[in-house]
Amino acid sequence: MMILLENENIKVAVAAKGAELQSIQSKLTGLEYLWKGDSAYWGKFSPVLFPIVGGLKNNTYRVGNQSYQLPRHGFARDLEFEAEQISKTEAVFTLVNNEETLKIYPFEFKFSLRYKLSGASVSCTYEVNNPGETDLLFSVGGHPAFAVPLTADTLYEDYYLDFSQDESLNIHQIEDNLISDEVLILQLNDRKLSLEHELFYNDALVMKDLKSTSIKIRNTKNQHGLNFRFIDFPFFGIWAAKDADFVCLEPWCGIADGIHHNQQLSDKEGIQSLSPGLDWKRSWEVEVL
């Protein structure tokens, strides 16, 4: 099932499976801003990461004395959400715990993604509610893949990321899907990071202390691009599959296990703890340029 959203500026498509954003198209130019989902490189578009972000040490975590296993980035991206179209410009996709999720993740939850159009922008809001009687431990994150190049007259190397602040990027290196002790420093050049495929040959660029709250994708040949805005996400990833024509901008409330992690979920870096009956929200937004 696919839900379509539209206003005078953009058209958006979201699949009920994984509540996955699958298209952002400008009505003014006809340009498609999301990656095409080519399975030869990476067959997804914008998966949601829940109830964990990244990998677990030995794919295993513990709650108390009980051990459980989860795949990298959790299970939500592979499940059917209940879809509700609020209006022509807004839709909500909801997933709740069931017998199968409780076998691998022993928490009651209500998890929703709310997509809403405004002008030339689409926002994605993660909404978590704890209907249970114990604290809900979770992580959540975005993984949208944006098409690079956007236009036929440009190449991947014509594009760059324009950060809202000029800063040094402290890149935490990945070792077997886990966060290692090694940190690489990348200094932005006048807030800019040039895109090249080799940048991602050693996996994602993972940051724990990014100061910028928006990143633009721009190019040196024309004015087409986008502005990606995010707040209150303590971790951020930038990634592309090897030699693929996209770049993922990934705001996270959570991160992969460190190589020295004790595997207790309550001790996991970046884990969110939500008391019974309470709600939790975070949002990111894409504006097409």
mmCIF file of C-alpha atoms in Angstrom:
data_model
loop_
_atom_site.group_PDB
_atom_site.id
_atom_site.type_symbol
_atom_site.label_atom_id
_atom_site.label_comp_id
_atom_site.label_asym_id
_atom_site.label_seq_id
_atom_site.Cartn_x
_atom_site.Cartn_y
_atom_site.Cartn_z
ATOM 1 C CA MET A 1 0.000 0.000 0.000
ATOM 2 C CA MET A 2 1.256 3.452 -0.964
ATOM 3 C CA ILE A 3 -0.024 6.803 0.280
ATOM 4 C CA LEU A 4 0.439 9.864 -1.914
ATOM 5 C CA LEU A 5 0.755 13.404 -0.557
ATOM 6 C CA GLU A 6 0.693 16.505 -2.718
ATOM 7 C CA ASN A 7 0.536 20.289 -2.608
ATOM 8 C CA GLU A 8 1.289 23.009 -5.155
ATOM 9 C CA ASN A 9 5.057 22.446 -4.883
ATOM 10 C CA ILE A 10 5.867 18.779 -4.305
ATOM 11 C CA LYS A 11 4.531 15.233 -4.550
ATOM 12 C CA VAL A 12 5.524 12.586 -1.988
ATOM 13 C CA ALA A 13 4.949 8.823 -1.834
ATOM 14 C CA VAL A 14 5.197 6.712 1.341
ATOM 15 C CA ALA A 15 4.846 2.924 1.550
ATOM 16 C CA ALA A 16 3.012 1.264 4.424
ATOM 17 C CA LYS A 17 5.790 -1.334 4.610
ATOM 18 C CA GLY A 18 8.359 0.206 6.907
ATOM 19 C CA ALA A 19 6.502 3.556 6.692
ATOM 20 C CA GLU A 20 9.195 4.240 4.106
ATOM 21 C CA LEU A 21 9.375 7.482 2.169
ATOM 22 C CA GLN A 22 9.865 6.462 -1.476
ATOM 23 C CA SER A 23 9.581 9.600 -3.557
ATOM 24 C CA ILE A 24 9.982 13.366 -3.226
ATOM 25 C CA GLN A 25 9.289 15.036 -6.541
ATOM 26 C CA SER A 26 9.219 18.726 -7.399
ATOM 27 C CA LYS A 27 6.099 19.712 -9.351
ATOM 28 C CA LEU A 28 7.920 22.801 -10.626
ATOM 29 C CA THR A 29 10.889 20.998 -12.208
ATOM 30 C CA GLY A 30 9.865 17.330 -12.287
ATOM 31 C CA LEU A 31 13.079 16.389 -10.466
ATOM 32 C CA GLU A 32 13.102 13.330 -8.179
ATOM 33 C CA TYR A 33 15.077 13.990 -5.004
ATOM 34 C CA LEU A 34 15.162 10.493 -3.504
ATOM 35 C CA TRP A 35 17.430 7.645 -4.588
ATOM 36 C CA LYS A 36 15.817 5.192 -7.009
ATOM 37 C CA GLY A 37 16.292 2.155 -4.747
ATOM 38 C CA ASP A 38 18.439 0.127 -7.158
ATOM 39 C CA SER A 39 19.014 -3.247 -5.457
ATOM 40 C CA ALA A 40 22.280 -3.715 -7.369
ATOM 41 C CA TYR A 41 23.695 -1.183 -4.904
ATOM 42 C CA TRP A 42 21.135 -0.748 -2.109
ATOM 43 C CA GLY A 43 17.463 -1.525 -2.513
ATOM 44 C CA LYS A 44 15.974 0.893 0.009
ATOM 45 C CA PHE A 45 14.898 4.539 -0.139
ATOM 46 C CA SER A 46 14.511 5.900 3.378
ATOM 47 C CA PRO A 47 14.264 3.148 6.006
ATOM 48 C CA VAL A 48 13.347 3.892 9.618
ATOM 49 C CA LEU A 49 15.738 2.646 12.278
ATOM 50 C CA PHE A 50 13.854 1.256 15.317
ATOM 51 C CA PRO A 51 14.147 -0.007 18.035
ATOM 52 C CA ILE A 52 17.924 0.207 17.602
ATOM 53 C CA VAL A 53 20.284 2.238 15.437
ATOM 54 C CA GLY A 54 23.299 0.484 13.949
ATOM 55 C CA GLY A 55 24.649 -2.892 14.922
ATOM 56 C CA LEU A 56 24.725 -4.798 18.194
ATOM 57 C CA LYS A 57 27.795 -6.547 19.524
ATOM 58 C CA ASN A 58 27.372 -10.149 18.291
ATOM 59 C CA ASN A 59 23.877 -9.046 17.191
ATOM 60 C CA THR A 60 22.873 -9.541 20.836
ATOM 61 C CA TYR A 61 21.665 -7.376 23.713
ATOM 62 C CA ARG A 62 20.525 -8.099 27.243
ATOM 63 C CA VAL A 63 17.665 -6.855 29.364
ATOM 64 C CA GLY A 64 18.548 -7.960 32.864
ATOM 65 C CA ASN A 65 19.725 -11.567 32.608
ATOM 66 C CA GLN A 66 17.800 -12.323 29.416
ATOM 67 C CA SER A 67 19.543 -12.186 26.023
ATOM 68 C CA TYR A 68 17.849 -11.183 22.757
ATOM 69 C CA GLN A 69 18.957 -10.767 19.159
ATOM 70 C CA LEU A 70 18.163 -8.016 16.683
ATOM 71 C CA PRO A 71 19.473 -7.306 13.187
ATOM 72 C CA ARG A 72 21.323 -4.103 12.400
ATOM 73 C CA HIS A 73 18.943 -1.102 12.628
ATOM 74 C CA GLY A 74 16.128 -3.175 14.165
ATOM 75 C CA PHE A 75 12.937 -4.584 12.691
ATOM 76 C CA ALA A 76 10.551 -1.694 11.997
ATOM 77 C CA ARG A 77 11.778 -1.091 8.447
ATOM 78 C CA ASP A 78 10.623 -4.592 7.427
ATOM 79 C CA LEU A 79 7.128 -4.543 8.989
ATOM 80 C CA GLU A 80 3.759 -3.287 7.788
ATOM 81 C CA PHE A 81 2.557 -0.118 9.480
ATOM 82 C CA GLU A 82 -1.083 0.870 9.786
ATOM 83 C CA ALA A 83 -1.521 3.820 7.415
ATOM 84 C CA GLU A 84 -3.909 6.722 7.952
ATOM 85 C CA GLN A 85 -4.244 9.580 5.480
ATOM 86 C CA ILE A 86 -5.086 12.680 7.534
ATOM 87 C CA SER A 87 -5.392 15.012 4.535
ATOM 88 C CA LYS A 88 -3.941 15.557 1.057
ATOM 89 C CA THR A 89 -0.763 16.817 2.728
ATOM 90 C CA GLU A 90 -0.443 14.663 5.888
ATOM 91 C CA ALA A 91 -0.346 10.966 6.766
ATOM 92 C CA VAL A 92 0.477 8.884 9.847
ATOM 93 C CA PHE A 93 1.921 5.349 9.886
ATOM 94 C CA THR A 94 1.743 3.371 13.146
ATOM 95 C CA LEU A 95 3.338 0.187 14.437
ATOM 96 C CA VAL A 96 2.539 -1.441 17.790
ATOM 97 C CA ASN A 97 4.103 -4.376 19.575
ATOM 98 C CA ASN A 98 2.748 -7.867 18.971
ATOM 99 C CA GLU A 99 3.580 -11.453 19.941
ATOM 100 C CA GLU A 100 6.399 -11.654 17.415
ATOM 101 C CA THR A 101 8.091 -8.380 18.383
ATOM 102 C CA LEU A 102 7.898 -9.279 22.068
ATOM 103 C CA LYS A 103 9.963 -12.404 21.403
ATOM 104 C CA ILE A 104 12.921 -10.314 20.237
ATOM 105 C CA TYR A 105 12.203 -6.973 21.947
ATOM 106 C CA PRO A 106 10.444 -7.331 25.334
ATOM 107 C CA PHE A 107 8.755 -3.922 25.426
ATOM 108 C CA GLU A 108 5.283 -2.623 24.697
ATOM 109 C CA PHE A 109 5.358 0.348 22.330
ATOM 110 C CA LYS A 110 3.384 2.491 19.927
ATOM 111 C CA PHE A 111 5.630 3.911 17.219
ATOM 112 C CA SER A 112 4.412 6.323 14.539
ATOM 113 C CA LEU A 113 5.876 8.256 11.637
ATOM 114 C CA ARG A 114 4.018 11.410 10.646
ATOM 115 C CA TYR A 115 4.719 12.908 7.214
ATOM 116 C CA LYS A 116 3.506 16.424 6.469
ATOM 117 C CA LEU A 117 3.961 18.767 3.519
ATOM 118 C CA SER A 118 4.455 22.514 3.865
ATOM 119 C CA GLY A 119 5.456 24.617 0.888
ATOM 120 C CA ALA A 120 8.408 22.899 -0.796
ATOM 121 C CA SER A 121 9.165 20.819 2.324
ATOM 122 C CA VAL A 122 8.224 17.434 3.747
ATOM 123 C CA SER A 123 8.742 16.738 7.437
ATOM 124 C CA CYS A 124 9.058 13.355 9.132
ATOM 125 C CA THR A 125 8.173 13.190 12.824
ATOM 126 C CA TYR A 126 8.893 10.122 14.935
ATOM 127 C CA GLU A 127 6.334 9.682 17.701
ATOM 128 C CA VAL A 128 6.871 7.079 20.432
ATOM 129 C CA ASN A 129 4.400 6.250 23.184
ATOM 130 C CA ASN A 130 4.985 3.872 26.091
ATOM 131 C CA PRO A 131 1.738 1.993 26.834
ATOM 132 C CA GLY A 132 3.493 -0.470 29.142
ATOM 133 C CA GLU A 133 4.177 -0.582 32.853
ATOM 134 C CA THR A 134 7.984 -0.427 32.689
ATOM 135 C CA ASP A 135 10.398 2.044 31.107
ATOM 136 C CA LEU A 136 10.640 1.700 27.329
ATOM 137 C CA LEU A 137 14.245 1.503 26.093
ATOM 138 C CA PHE A 138 14.700 2.323 22.409
ATOM 139 C CA SER A 139 16.637 4.136 19.739
ATOM 140 C CA VAL A 140 15.279 5.693 16.556
ATOM 141 C CA GLY A 141 16.821 7.225 13.482
ATOM 142 C CA GLY A 142 16.378 8.278 9.867
ATOM 143 C CA HIS A 143 18.172 6.928 6.805
ATOM 144 C CA PRO A 144 16.908 8.925 3.780
ATOM 145 C CA ALA A 145 18.925 8.447 0.593
ATOM 146 C CA PHE A 146 19.033 11.464 -1.724
ATOM 147 C CA ALA A 147 19.772 11.262 -5.434
ATOM 148 C CA VAL A 148 23.224 12.497 -6.417
ATOM 149 C CA PRO A 149 23.484 13.598 -9.141
ATOM 150 C CA LEU A 150 20.076 15.255 -9.360
ATOM 151 C CA THR A 151 20.292 16.312 -13.006
ATOM 152 C CA ALA A 152 21.674 14.677 -16.143
ATOM 153 C CA ASP A 153 24.182 17.478 -16.732
ATOM 154 C CA THR A 154 26.001 16.907 -13.417
ATOM 155 C CA LEU A 155 28.303 14.267 -11.948
ATOM 156 C CA TYR A 156 28.613 12.942 -8.393
ATOM 157 C CA GLU A 157 31.826 14.901 -7.935
ATOM 158 C CA ASP A 158 30.041 18.188 -8.770
ATOM 159 C CA TYR A 159 28.130 17.957 -5.470
ATOM 160 C CA TYR A 160 29.005 18.986 -1.940
ATOM 161 C CA LEU A 161 27.435 19.132 1.497
ATOM 162 C CA ASP A 162 27.003 22.643 2.888
ATOM 163 C CA PHE A 163 26.816 22.515 6.703
ATOM 164 C CA SER A 164 25.116 25.246 8.730
ATOM 165 C CA GLN A 165 28.310 25.689 10.774
ATOM 166 C CA ASP A 166 31.959 25.643 9.793
ATOM 167 C CA GLU A 167 33.358 22.912 12.009
ATOM 168 C CA SER A 168 35.680 19.953 12.316
ATOM 169 C CA LEU A 169 33.923 16.614 11.880
ATOM 170 C CA ASN A 170 34.993 13.993 14.410
ATOM 171 C CA ILE A 171 34.398 10.753 12.494
ATOM 172 C CA HIS A 172 34.096 7.654 14.691
ATOM 173 C CA GLN A 173 35.426 4.726 12.715
ATOM 174 C CA ILE A 174 33.363 1.540 12.258
ATOM 175 C CA GLU A 175 34.836 -1.905 12.910
ATOM 176 C CA ASP A 176 32.643 -4.924 12.082
ATOM 177 C CA ASN A 177 29.498 -2.751 12.347
ATOM 178 C CA LEU A 178 30.578 -1.455 15.782
ATOM 179 C CA ILE A 179 32.038 1.877 16.885
ATOM 180 C CA SER A 180 35.791 1.569 17.366
ATOM 181 C CA ASP A 181 38.106 3.710 19.480
ATOM 182 C CA GLU A 182 39.585 5.378 16.392
ATOM 183 C CA VAL A 183 38.476 8.914 15.502
ATOM 184 C CA LEU A 184 39.285 10.628 12.199
ATOM 185 C CA ILE A 185 39.065 14.427 11.975
ATOM 186 C CA LEU A 186 37.739 16.036 8.786
ATOM 187 C CA GLN A 187 37.947 19.822 8.614
ATOM 188 C CA LEU A 188 35.225 21.445 6.547
ATOM 189 C CA ASN A 189 36.316 23.935 3.911
ATOM 190 C CA ASP A 190 34.156 27.041 4.396
ATOM 191 C CA ARG A 191 31.371 24.770 5.761
ATOM 192 C CA LYS A 192 31.622 22.483 2.724
ATOM 193 C CA LEU A 193 32.412 18.793 2.304
ATOM 194 C CA SER A 194 32.958 17.698 -1.300
ATOM 195 C CA LEU A 195 31.245 14.465 -2.274
ATOM 196 C CA GLU A 196 33.241 11.648 -3.844
ATOM 197 C CA HIS A 197 32.504 7.942 -3.849
ATOM 198 C CA GLU A 198 35.756 7.111 -2.050
ATOM 199 C CA LEU A 199 34.544 9.034 0.990
ATOM 200 C CA PHE A 200 32.353 6.060 1.950
ATOM 201 C CA TYR A 201 34.584 3.127 1.048
ATOM 202 C CA ASN A 202 35.200 2.483 4.765
ATOM 203 C CA ASP A 203 31.475 2.646 5.669
ATOM 204 C CA ALA A 204 29.515 5.596 7.076
ATOM 205 C CA LEU A 205 30.853 8.823 8.506
ATOM 206 C CA VAL A 206 29.543 8.635 12.089
ATOM 207 C CA MET A 207 29.509 11.700 14.331
ATOM 208 C CA LYS A 208 28.607 12.130 17.993
ATOM 209 C CA ASP A 209 29.049 15.886 18.352
ATOM 210 C CA LEU A 210 27.848 17.553 15.149
ATOM 211 C CA LYS A 211 27.109 21.239 15.785
ATOM 212 C CA SER A 212 25.260 21.903 12.537
ATOM 213 C CA THR A 213 21.471 21.563 12.532
ATOM 214 C CA SER A 214 21.039 21.664 8.759
ATOM 215 C CA ILE A 215 22.953 20.353 5.757
ATOM 216 C CA LYS A 216 22.338 21.402 2.164
ATOM 217 C CA ILE A 217 23.129 19.263 -0.856
ATOM 218 C CA ARG A 218 24.353 21.654 -3.558
ATOM 219 C CA ASN A 219 26.408 21.445 -6.747
ATOM 220 C CA THR A 220 28.762 23.642 -8.724
ATOM 221 C CA LYS A 221 26.836 23.478 -12.026
ATOM 222 C CA ASN A 222 23.283 24.633 -11.214
ATOM 223 C CA GLN A 223 20.983 25.772 -8.405
ATOM 224 C CA HIS A 224 19.182 22.471 -7.843
ATOM 225 C CA GLY A 225 19.614 20.857 -4.432
ATOM 226 C CA LEU A 226 17.926 20.448 -1.084
ATOM 227 C CA ASN A 227 18.085 21.605 2.523
ATOM 228 C CA PHE A 228 17.950 18.921 5.223
ATOM 229 C CA ARG A 229 17.054 20.252 8.695
ATOM 230 C CA PHE A 230 17.198 18.358 11.987
ATOM 231 C CA ILE A 231 17.304 19.251 15.703
ATOM 232 C CA ASP A 232 17.769 17.300 18.935
ATOM 233 C CA PHE A 233 19.464 14.326 17.288
ATOM 234 C CA PRO A 234 22.703 13.724 19.230
ATOM 235 C CA PHE A 235 24.237 11.460 16.553
ATOM 236 C CA PHE A 236 24.509 11.776 12.786
ATOM 237 C CA GLY A 237 25.615 9.520 9.950
ATOM 238 C CA ILE A 238 26.494 10.208 6.311
ATOM 239 C CA TRP A 239 26.708 7.191 4.005
ATOM 240 C CA ALA A 240 26.486 5.813 0.499
ATOM 241 C CA ALA A 241 26.849 2.310 -0.861
ATOM 242 C CA LYS A 242 30.056 1.748 -2.818
ATOM 243 C CA ASP A 243 29.994 3.782 -6.062
ATOM 244 C CA ALA A 244 26.214 4.347 -5.830
ATOM 245 C CA ASP A 245 24.619 7.618 -6.964
ATOM 246 C CA PHE A 246 23.166 8.758 -3.658
ATOM 247 C CA VAL A 247 24.081 10.114 -0.260
ATOM 248 C CA CYS A 248 22.248 9.341 2.983
ATOM 249 C CA LEU A 249 21.843 12.032 5.632
ATOM 250 C CA GLU A 250 20.984 10.204 8.846
ATOM 251 C CA PRO A 251 19.870 11.898 12.084
ATOM 252 C CA TRP A 252 19.940 9.440 14.986
ATOM 253 C CA CYS A 253 18.809 9.201 18.592
ATOM 254 C CA GLY A 254 20.994 6.175 19.183
ATOM 255 C CA ILE A 255 24.146 4.644 17.750
ATOM 256 C CA ALA A 256 25.787 1.268 17.107
ATOM 257 C CA ASP A 257 27.385 -0.554 20.029
ATOM 258 C CA GLY A 258 30.964 0.292 20.852
ATOM 259 C CA ILE A 259 33.489 -2.525 20.576
ATOM 260 C CA HIS A 260 33.779 -2.599 24.403
ATOM 261 C CA HIS A 261 30.015 -2.496 25.150
ATOM 262 C CA ASN A 262 28.717 -4.843 27.870
ATOM 263 C CA GLN A 263 25.575 -5.562 25.765
ATOM 264 C CA GLN A 264 23.143 -4.377 28.451
ATOM 265 C CA LEU A 265 20.485 -2.358 26.624
ATOM 266 C CA SER A 266 20.118 0.044 29.558
ATOM 267 C CA ASP A 267 23.838 0.871 29.262
ATOM 268 C CA LYS A 268 23.827 1.300 25.481
ATOM 269 C CA GLU A 269 25.175 4.658 24.308
ATOM 270 C CA GLY A 270 22.380 6.976 23.191
ATOM 271 C CA ILE A 271 19.567 4.707 24.402
ATOM 272 C CA GLN A 272 16.306 6.559 25.044
ATOM 273 C CA SER A 273 14.318 5.752 28.193
ATOM 274 C CA LEU A 274 10.618 6.602 28.199
ATOM 275 C CA SER A 275 8.506 6.248 31.345
ATOM 276 C CA PRO A 276 5.093 4.518 31.242
ATOM 277 C CA GLY A 277 2.343 6.612 29.683
ATOM 278 C CA LEU A 278 4.669 9.258 28.249
ATOM 279 C CA ASP A 279 5.278 10.401 24.659
ATOM 280 C CA TRP A 280 8.479 11.231 22.767
ATOM 281 C CA LYS A 281 8.964 13.121 19.473
ATOM 282 C CA ARG A 282 11.734 14.107 17.081
ATOM 283 C CA SER A 283 11.535 15.553 13.551
ATOM 284 C CA TRP A 284 13.593 16.150 10.444
ATOM 285 C CA GLU A 285 12.611 18.059 7.299
ATOM 286 C CA VAL A 286 13.626 18.178 3.633
ATOM 287 C CA GLU A 287 13.132 21.313 1.544
ATOM 288 C CA VAL A 288 13.685 20.980 -2.204
ATOM 289 C CA LEU A 289 15.602 23.837 -3.816
#
